[in-house]
PDB file of C-alpha atoms and ligand atoms in Angstrom:
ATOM      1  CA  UNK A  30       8.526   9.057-132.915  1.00 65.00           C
ATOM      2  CA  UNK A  31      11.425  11.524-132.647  1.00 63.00           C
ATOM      3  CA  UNK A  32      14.492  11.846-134.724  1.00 64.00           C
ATOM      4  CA  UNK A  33      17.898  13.983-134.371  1.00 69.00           C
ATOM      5  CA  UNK A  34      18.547  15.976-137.879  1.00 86.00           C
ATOM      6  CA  UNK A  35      21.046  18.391-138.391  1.00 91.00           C
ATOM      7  CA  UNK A  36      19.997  22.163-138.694  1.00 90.00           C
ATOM      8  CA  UNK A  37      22.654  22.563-141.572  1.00 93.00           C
ATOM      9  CA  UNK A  38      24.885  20.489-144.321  1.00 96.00           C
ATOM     10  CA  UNK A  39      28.885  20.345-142.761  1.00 97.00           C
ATOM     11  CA  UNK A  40      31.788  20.192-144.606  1.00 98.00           C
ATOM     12  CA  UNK A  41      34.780  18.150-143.333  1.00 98.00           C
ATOM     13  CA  UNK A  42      37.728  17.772-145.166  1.00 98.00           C
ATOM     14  CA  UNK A  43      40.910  15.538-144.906  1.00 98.00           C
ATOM     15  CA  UNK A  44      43.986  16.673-146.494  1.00 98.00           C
ATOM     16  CA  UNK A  45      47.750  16.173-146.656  1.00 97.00           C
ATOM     17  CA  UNK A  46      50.785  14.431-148.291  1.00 96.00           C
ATOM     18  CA  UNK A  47      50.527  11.302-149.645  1.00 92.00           C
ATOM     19  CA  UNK A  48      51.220   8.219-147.012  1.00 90.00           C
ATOM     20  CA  UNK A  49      49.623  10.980-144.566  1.00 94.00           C
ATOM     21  CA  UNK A  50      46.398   8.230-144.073  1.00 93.00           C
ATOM     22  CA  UNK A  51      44.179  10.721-145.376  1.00 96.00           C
ATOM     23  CA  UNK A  52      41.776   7.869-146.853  1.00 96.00           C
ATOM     24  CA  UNK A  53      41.955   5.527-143.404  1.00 96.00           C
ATOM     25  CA  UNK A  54      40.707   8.024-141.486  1.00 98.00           C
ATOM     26  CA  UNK A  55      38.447   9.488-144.059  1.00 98.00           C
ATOM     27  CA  UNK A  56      36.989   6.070-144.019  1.00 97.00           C
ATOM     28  CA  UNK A  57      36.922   5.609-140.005  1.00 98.00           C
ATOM     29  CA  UNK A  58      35.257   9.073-139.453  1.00 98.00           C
ATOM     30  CA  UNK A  59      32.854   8.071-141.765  1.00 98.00           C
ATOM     31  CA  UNK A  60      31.923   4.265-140.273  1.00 98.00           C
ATOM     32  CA  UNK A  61      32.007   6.697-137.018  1.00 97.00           C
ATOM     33  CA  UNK A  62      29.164   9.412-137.896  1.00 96.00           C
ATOM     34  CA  UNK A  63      27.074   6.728-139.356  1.00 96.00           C
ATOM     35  CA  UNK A  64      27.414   4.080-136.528  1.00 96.00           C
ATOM     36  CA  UNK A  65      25.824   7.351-134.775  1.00 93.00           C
ATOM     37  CA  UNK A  66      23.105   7.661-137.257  1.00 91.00           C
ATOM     38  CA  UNK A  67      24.196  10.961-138.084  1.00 94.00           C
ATOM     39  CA  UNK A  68      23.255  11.464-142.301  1.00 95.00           C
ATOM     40  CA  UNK A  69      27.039  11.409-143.498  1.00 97.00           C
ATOM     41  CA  UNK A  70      28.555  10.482-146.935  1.00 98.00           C
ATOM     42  CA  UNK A  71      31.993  10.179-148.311  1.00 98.00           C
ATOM     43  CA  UNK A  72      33.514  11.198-151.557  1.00 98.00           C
ATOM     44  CA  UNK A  73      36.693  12.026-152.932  1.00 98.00           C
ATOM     45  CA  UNK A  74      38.892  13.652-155.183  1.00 98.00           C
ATOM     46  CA  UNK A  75      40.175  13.017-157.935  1.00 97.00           C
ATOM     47  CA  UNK A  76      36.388  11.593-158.777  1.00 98.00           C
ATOM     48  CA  UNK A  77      35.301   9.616-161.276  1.00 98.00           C
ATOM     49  CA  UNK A  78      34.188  12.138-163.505  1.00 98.00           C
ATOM     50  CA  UNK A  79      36.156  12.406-167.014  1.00 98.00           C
ATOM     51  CA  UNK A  80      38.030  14.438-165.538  1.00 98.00           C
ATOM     52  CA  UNK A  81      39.323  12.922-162.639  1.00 97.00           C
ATOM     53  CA  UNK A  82      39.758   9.836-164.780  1.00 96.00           C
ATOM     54  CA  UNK A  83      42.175  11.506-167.125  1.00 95.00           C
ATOM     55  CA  UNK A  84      44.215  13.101-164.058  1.00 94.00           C
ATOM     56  CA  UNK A  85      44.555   9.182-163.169  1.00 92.00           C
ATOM     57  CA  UNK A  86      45.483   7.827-166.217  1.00 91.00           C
ATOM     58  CA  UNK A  87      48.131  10.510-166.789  1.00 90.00           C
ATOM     59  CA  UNK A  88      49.183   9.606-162.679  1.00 84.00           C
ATOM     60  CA  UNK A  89      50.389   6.489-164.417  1.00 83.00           C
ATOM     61  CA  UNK A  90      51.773   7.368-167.587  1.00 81.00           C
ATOM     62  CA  UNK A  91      53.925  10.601-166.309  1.00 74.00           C
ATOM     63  CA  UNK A  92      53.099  13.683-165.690  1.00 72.00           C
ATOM     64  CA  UNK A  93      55.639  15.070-168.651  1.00 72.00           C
ATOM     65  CA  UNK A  94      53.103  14.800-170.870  1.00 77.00           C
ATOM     66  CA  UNK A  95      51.147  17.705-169.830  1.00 87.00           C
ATOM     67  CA  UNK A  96      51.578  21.297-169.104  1.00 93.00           C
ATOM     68  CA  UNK A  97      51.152  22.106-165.293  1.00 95.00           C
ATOM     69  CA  UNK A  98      48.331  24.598-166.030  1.00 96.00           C
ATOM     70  CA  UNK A  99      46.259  22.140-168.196  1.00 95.00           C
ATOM     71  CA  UNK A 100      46.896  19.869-165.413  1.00 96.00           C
ATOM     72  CA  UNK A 101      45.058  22.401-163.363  1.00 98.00           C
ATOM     73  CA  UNK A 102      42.281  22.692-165.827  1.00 98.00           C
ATOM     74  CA  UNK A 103      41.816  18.649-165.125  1.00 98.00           C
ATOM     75  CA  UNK A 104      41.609  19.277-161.419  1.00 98.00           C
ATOM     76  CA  UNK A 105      39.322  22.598-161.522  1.00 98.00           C
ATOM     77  CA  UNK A 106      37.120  20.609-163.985  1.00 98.00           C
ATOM     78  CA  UNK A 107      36.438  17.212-161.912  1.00 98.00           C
ATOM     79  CA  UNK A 108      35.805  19.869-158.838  1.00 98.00           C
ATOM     80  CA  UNK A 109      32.675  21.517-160.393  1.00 98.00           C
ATOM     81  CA  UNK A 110      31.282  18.861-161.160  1.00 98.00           C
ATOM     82  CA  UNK A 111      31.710  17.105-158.240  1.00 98.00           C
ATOM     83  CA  UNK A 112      30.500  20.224-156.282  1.00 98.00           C
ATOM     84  CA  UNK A 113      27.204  20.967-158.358  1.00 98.00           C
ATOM     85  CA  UNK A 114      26.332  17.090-158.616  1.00 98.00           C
ATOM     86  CA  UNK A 115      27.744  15.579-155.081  1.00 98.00           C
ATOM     87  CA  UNK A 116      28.221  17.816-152.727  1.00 98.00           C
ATOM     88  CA  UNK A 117      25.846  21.661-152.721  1.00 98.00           C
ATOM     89  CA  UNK A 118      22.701  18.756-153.241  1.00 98.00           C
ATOM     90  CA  UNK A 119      24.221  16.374-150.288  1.00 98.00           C
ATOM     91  CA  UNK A 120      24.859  19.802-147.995  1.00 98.00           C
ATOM     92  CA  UNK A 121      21.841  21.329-149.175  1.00 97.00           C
ATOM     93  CA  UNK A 122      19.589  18.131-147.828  1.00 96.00           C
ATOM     94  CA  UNK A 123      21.596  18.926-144.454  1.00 95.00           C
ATOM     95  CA  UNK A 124      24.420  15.966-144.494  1.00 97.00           C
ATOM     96  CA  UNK A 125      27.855  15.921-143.044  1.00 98.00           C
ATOM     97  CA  UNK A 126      30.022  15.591-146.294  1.00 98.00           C
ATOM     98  CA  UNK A 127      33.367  14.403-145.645  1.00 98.00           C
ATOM     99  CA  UNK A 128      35.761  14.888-148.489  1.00 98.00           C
ATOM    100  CA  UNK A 129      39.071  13.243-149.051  1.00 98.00           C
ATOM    101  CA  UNK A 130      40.884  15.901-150.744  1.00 98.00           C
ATOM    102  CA  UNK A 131      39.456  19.382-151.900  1.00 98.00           C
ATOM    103  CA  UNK A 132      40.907  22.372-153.185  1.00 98.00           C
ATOM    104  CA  UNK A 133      43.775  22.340-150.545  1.00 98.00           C
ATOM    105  CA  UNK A 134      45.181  19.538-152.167  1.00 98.00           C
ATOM    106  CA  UNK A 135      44.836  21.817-155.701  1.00 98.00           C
ATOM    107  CA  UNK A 136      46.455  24.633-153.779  1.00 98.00           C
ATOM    108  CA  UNK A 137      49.302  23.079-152.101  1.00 98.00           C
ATOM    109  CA  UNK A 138      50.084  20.185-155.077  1.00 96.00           C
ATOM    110  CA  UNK A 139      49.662  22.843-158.589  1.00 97.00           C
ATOM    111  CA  UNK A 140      51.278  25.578-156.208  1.00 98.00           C
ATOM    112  CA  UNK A 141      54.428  23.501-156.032  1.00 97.00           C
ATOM    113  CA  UNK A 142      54.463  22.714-159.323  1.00 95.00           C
ATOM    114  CA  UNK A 143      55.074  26.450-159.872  1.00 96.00           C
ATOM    115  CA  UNK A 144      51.531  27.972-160.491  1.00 98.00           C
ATOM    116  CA  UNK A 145      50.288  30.819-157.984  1.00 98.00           C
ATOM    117  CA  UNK A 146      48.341  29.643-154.506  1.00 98.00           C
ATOM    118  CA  UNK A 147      46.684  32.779-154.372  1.00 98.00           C
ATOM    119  CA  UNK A 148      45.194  32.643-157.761  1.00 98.00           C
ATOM    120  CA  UNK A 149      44.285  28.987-157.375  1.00 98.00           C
ATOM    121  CA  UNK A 150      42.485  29.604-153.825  1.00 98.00           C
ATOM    122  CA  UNK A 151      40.692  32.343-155.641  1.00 98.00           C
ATOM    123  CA  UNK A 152      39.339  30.659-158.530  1.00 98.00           C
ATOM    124  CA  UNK A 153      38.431  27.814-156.319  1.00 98.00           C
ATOM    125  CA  UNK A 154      36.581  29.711-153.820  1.00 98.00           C
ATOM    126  CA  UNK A 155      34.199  31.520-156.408  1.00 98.00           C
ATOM    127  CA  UNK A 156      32.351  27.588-156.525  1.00 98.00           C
ATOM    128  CA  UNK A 157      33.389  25.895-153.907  1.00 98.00           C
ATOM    129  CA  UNK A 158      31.541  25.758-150.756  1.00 98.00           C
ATOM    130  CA  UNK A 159      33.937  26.553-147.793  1.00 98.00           C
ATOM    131  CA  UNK A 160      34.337  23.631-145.400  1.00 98.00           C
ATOM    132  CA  UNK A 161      33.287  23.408-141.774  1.00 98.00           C
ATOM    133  CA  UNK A 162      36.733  21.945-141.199  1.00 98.00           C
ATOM    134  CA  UNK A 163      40.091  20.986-143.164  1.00 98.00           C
ATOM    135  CA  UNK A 164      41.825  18.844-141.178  1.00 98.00           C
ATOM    136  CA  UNK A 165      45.691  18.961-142.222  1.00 98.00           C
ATOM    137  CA  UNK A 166      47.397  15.376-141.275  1.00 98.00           C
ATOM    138  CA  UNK A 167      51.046  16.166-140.623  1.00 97.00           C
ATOM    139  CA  UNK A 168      53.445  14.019-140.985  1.00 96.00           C
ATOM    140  CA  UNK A 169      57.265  14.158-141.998  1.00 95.00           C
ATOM    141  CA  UNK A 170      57.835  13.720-145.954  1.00 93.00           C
ATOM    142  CA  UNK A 171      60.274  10.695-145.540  1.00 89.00           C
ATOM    143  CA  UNK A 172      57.263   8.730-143.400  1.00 91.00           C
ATOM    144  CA  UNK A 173      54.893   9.132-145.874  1.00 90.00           C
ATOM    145  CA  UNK A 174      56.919   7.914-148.794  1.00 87.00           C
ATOM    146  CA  UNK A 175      58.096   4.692-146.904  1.00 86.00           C
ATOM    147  CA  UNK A 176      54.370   4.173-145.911  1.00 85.00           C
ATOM    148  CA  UNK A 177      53.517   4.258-149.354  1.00 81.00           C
ATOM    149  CA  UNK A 178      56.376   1.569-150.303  1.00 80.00           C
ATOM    150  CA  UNK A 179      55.971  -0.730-147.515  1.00 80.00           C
ATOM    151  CA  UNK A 180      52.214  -0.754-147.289  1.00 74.00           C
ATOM    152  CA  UNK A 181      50.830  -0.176-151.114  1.00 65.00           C
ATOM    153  CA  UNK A 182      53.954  -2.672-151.893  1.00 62.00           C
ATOM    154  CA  UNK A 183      54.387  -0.058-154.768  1.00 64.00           C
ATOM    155  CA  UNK A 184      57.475   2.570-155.540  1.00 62.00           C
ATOM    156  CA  UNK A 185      55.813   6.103-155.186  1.00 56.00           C
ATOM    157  CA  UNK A 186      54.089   7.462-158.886  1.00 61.00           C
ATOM    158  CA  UNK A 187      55.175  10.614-160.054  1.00 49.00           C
ATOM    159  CA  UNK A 188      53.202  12.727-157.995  1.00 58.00           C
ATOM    160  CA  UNK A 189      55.030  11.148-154.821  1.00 58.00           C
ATOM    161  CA  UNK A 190      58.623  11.974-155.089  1.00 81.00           C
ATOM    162  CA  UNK A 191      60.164  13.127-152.260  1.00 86.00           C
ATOM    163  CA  UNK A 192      61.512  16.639-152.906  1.00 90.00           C
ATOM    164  CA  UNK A 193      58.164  17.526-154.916  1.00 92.00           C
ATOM    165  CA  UNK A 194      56.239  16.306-151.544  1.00 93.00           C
ATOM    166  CA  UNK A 195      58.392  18.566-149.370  1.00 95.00           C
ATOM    167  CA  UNK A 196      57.502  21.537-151.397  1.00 96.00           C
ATOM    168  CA  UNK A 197      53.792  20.331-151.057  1.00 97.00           C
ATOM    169  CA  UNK A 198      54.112  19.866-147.254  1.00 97.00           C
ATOM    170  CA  UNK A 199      55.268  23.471-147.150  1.00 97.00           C
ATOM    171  CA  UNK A 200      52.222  24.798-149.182  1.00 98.00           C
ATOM    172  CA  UNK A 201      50.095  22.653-146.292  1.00 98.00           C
ATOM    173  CA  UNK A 202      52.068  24.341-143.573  1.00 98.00           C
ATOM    174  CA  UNK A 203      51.461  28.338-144.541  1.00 98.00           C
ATOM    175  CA  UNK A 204      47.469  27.670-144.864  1.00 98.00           C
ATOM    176  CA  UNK A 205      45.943  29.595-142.310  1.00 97.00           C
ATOM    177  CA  UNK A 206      42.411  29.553-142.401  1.00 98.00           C
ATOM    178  CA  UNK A 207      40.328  29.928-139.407  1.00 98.00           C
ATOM    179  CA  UNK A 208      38.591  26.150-140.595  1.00 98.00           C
ATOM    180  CA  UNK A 209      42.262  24.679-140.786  1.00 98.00           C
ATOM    181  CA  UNK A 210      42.654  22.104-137.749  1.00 98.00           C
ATOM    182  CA  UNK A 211      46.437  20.509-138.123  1.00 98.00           C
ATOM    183  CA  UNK A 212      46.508  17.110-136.890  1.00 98.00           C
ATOM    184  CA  UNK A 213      49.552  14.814-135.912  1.00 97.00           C
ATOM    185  CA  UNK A 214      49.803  11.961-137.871  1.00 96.00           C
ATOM    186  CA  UNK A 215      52.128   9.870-136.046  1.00 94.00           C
ATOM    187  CA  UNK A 216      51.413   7.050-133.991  1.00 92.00           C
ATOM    188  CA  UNK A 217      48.550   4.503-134.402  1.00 94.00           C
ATOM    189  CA  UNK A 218      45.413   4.844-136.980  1.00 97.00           C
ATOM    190  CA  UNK A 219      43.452   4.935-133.895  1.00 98.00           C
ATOM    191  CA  UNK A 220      45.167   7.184-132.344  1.00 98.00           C
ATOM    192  CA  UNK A 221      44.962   9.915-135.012  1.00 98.00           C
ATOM    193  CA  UNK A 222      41.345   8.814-135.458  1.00 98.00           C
ATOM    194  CA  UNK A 223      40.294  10.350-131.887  1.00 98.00           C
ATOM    195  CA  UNK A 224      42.513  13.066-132.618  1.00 98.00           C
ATOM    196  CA  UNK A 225      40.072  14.030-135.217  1.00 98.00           C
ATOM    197  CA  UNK A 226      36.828  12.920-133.716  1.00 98.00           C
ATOM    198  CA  UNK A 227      37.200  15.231-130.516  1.00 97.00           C
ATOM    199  CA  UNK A 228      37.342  18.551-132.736  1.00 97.00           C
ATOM    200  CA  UNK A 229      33.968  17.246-135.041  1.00 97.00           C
ATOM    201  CA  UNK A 230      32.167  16.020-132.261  1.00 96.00           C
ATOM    202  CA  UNK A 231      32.341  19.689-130.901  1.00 95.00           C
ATOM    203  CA  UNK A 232      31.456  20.884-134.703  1.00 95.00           C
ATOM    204  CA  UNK A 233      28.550  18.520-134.223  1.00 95.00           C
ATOM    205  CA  UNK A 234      27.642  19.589-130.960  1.00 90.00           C
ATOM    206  CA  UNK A 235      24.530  22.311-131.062  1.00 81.00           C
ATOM    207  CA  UNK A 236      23.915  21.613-134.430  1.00 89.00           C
ATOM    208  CA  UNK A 237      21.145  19.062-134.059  1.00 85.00           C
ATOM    209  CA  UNK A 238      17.375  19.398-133.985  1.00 81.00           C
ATOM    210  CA  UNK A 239      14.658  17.179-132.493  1.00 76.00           C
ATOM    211  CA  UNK A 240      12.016  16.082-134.605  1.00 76.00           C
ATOM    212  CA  UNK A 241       8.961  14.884-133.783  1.00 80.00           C
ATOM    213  CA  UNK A 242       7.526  12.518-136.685  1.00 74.00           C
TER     214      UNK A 242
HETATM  215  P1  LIG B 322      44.761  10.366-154.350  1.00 97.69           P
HETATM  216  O1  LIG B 322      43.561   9.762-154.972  1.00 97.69           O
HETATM  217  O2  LIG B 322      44.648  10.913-152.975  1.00 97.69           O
HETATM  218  O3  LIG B 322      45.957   9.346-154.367  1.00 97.69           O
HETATM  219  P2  LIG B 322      45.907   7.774-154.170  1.00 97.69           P
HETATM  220  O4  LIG B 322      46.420   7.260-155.486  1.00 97.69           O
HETATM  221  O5  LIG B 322      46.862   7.584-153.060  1.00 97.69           O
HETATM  222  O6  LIG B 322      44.523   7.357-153.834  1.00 97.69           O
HETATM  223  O7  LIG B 322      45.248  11.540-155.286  1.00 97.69           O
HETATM  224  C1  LIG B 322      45.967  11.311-156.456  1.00 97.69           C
HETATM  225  C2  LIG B 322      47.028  12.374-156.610  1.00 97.69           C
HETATM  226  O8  LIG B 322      46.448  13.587-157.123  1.00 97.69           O
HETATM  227  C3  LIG B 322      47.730  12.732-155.328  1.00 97.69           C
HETATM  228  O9  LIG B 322      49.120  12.507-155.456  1.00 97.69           O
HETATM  229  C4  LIG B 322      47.499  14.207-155.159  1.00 97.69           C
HETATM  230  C5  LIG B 322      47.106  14.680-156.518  1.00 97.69           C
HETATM  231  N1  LIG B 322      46.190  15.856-156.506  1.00 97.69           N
HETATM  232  C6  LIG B 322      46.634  17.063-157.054  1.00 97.69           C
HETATM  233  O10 LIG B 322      47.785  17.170-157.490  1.00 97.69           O
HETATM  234  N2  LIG B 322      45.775  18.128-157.076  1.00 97.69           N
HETATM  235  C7  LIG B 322      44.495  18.050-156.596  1.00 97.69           C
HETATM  236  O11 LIG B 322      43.745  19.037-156.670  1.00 97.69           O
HETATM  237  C8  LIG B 322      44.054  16.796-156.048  1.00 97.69           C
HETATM  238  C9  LIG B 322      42.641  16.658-155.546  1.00 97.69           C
HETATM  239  C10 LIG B 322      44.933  15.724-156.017  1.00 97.69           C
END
């Protein structure tokens, strides 16, 4: 019997505002590369961890309460050890890993709360495996806030308001890294989904191997 693995682990990342649909199409990509029977998993940040449940508790209770930079601290924590538990082992054993936020979201979100991008990339690169691709959805400030209140039937949290978005948006627009693959988030979730799938089914392409069991 034969079987197609890939030759190496690949990194995809989703990213941008909230209301973007960052999570739908997270979640279709996903139900895509395994309907395919390509070894995929999904994660997300914030995690789980202590960490990340801290960063969500103080989502809710306002973010006065604590000092941009610790704030950071949270963020950097619940990233190593989502990296040295979830995903080095997942890429290691030659998965795609697709990632619903990463250190983009660190970089463009603590950046506009005042602290420096280029210090935050940097610390964040020294662990943090560099993804195959970060695909950027785009979509205008005021959309993703009135997605938010019409379809989570909630007001935006804290982290939502619209000026503070703007100034993330912005942060999401000067990233420039050869990985970075913008994508236009208007018009229908399926829509945006092939938008995506066409640029990692050519990542995928070449990067299987035939094995003979
Ligand atoms: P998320 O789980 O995407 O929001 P949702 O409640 O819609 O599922 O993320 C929670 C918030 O955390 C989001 O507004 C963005 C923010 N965030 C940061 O500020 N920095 C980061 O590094 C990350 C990963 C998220």
């Amino acid at each position: 019997m034969t079987s197609r693995v890939l030759t190496k682990g690949i990194l995809i990342v989703i990213e941008g505002i909230d209301g973007a649909g960052k999570s739908t199409q997270a979640k279709l990509l996903y139900n895509d590369l395994d309907r395919r029977n390509i070894p995929v998993i999904f994660s997300r940040e914030p995690t789980d961890s202590e960490y990340g449940q801290k960063i969500r508790v103080l989502a809710q209770k306002g973010r006065e309460s604590i000092q941009p930079e610790e704030e950071y601290r949270l963020f950097v924590n619940d990233r190593k050890v989502h990296v040295h538990t979830l995903i080095n082992p997942a890429l290691k054993a030659g998965k795609v890993v697709i990632l619903d936020r990463y250190f983009f979201s660190t970089i463009a979100y603590q950046g506009a709360l005042g602290l420096d991008p280029e210090k935050i990339r940097a610390e964040n690169e020294i662990f943090c495996p560099l993804p195959d691709a970060a695909f950027i959805i785009d979509i205008p400030t005021k959309i993703g806030i009135d997605r938010i209140k019409n379809q989570r039937n909630e007001t935006p949290n804290l982290f939502e308001k619209e000026q503070y978005l703007e100034n993330v948006s912005r942060i999401f627009d000067s990233l420039n890294d050869e990985f970075i693959v913008r994508i236009d988030g208007k018009g229908g979730v399926e829509e945006v989904h092939n938008r995506i799938r066409i640029h990692v089914d050519a990542l995928l392409e070449n990067q299987f191997q035939t094995v003979i069991e």
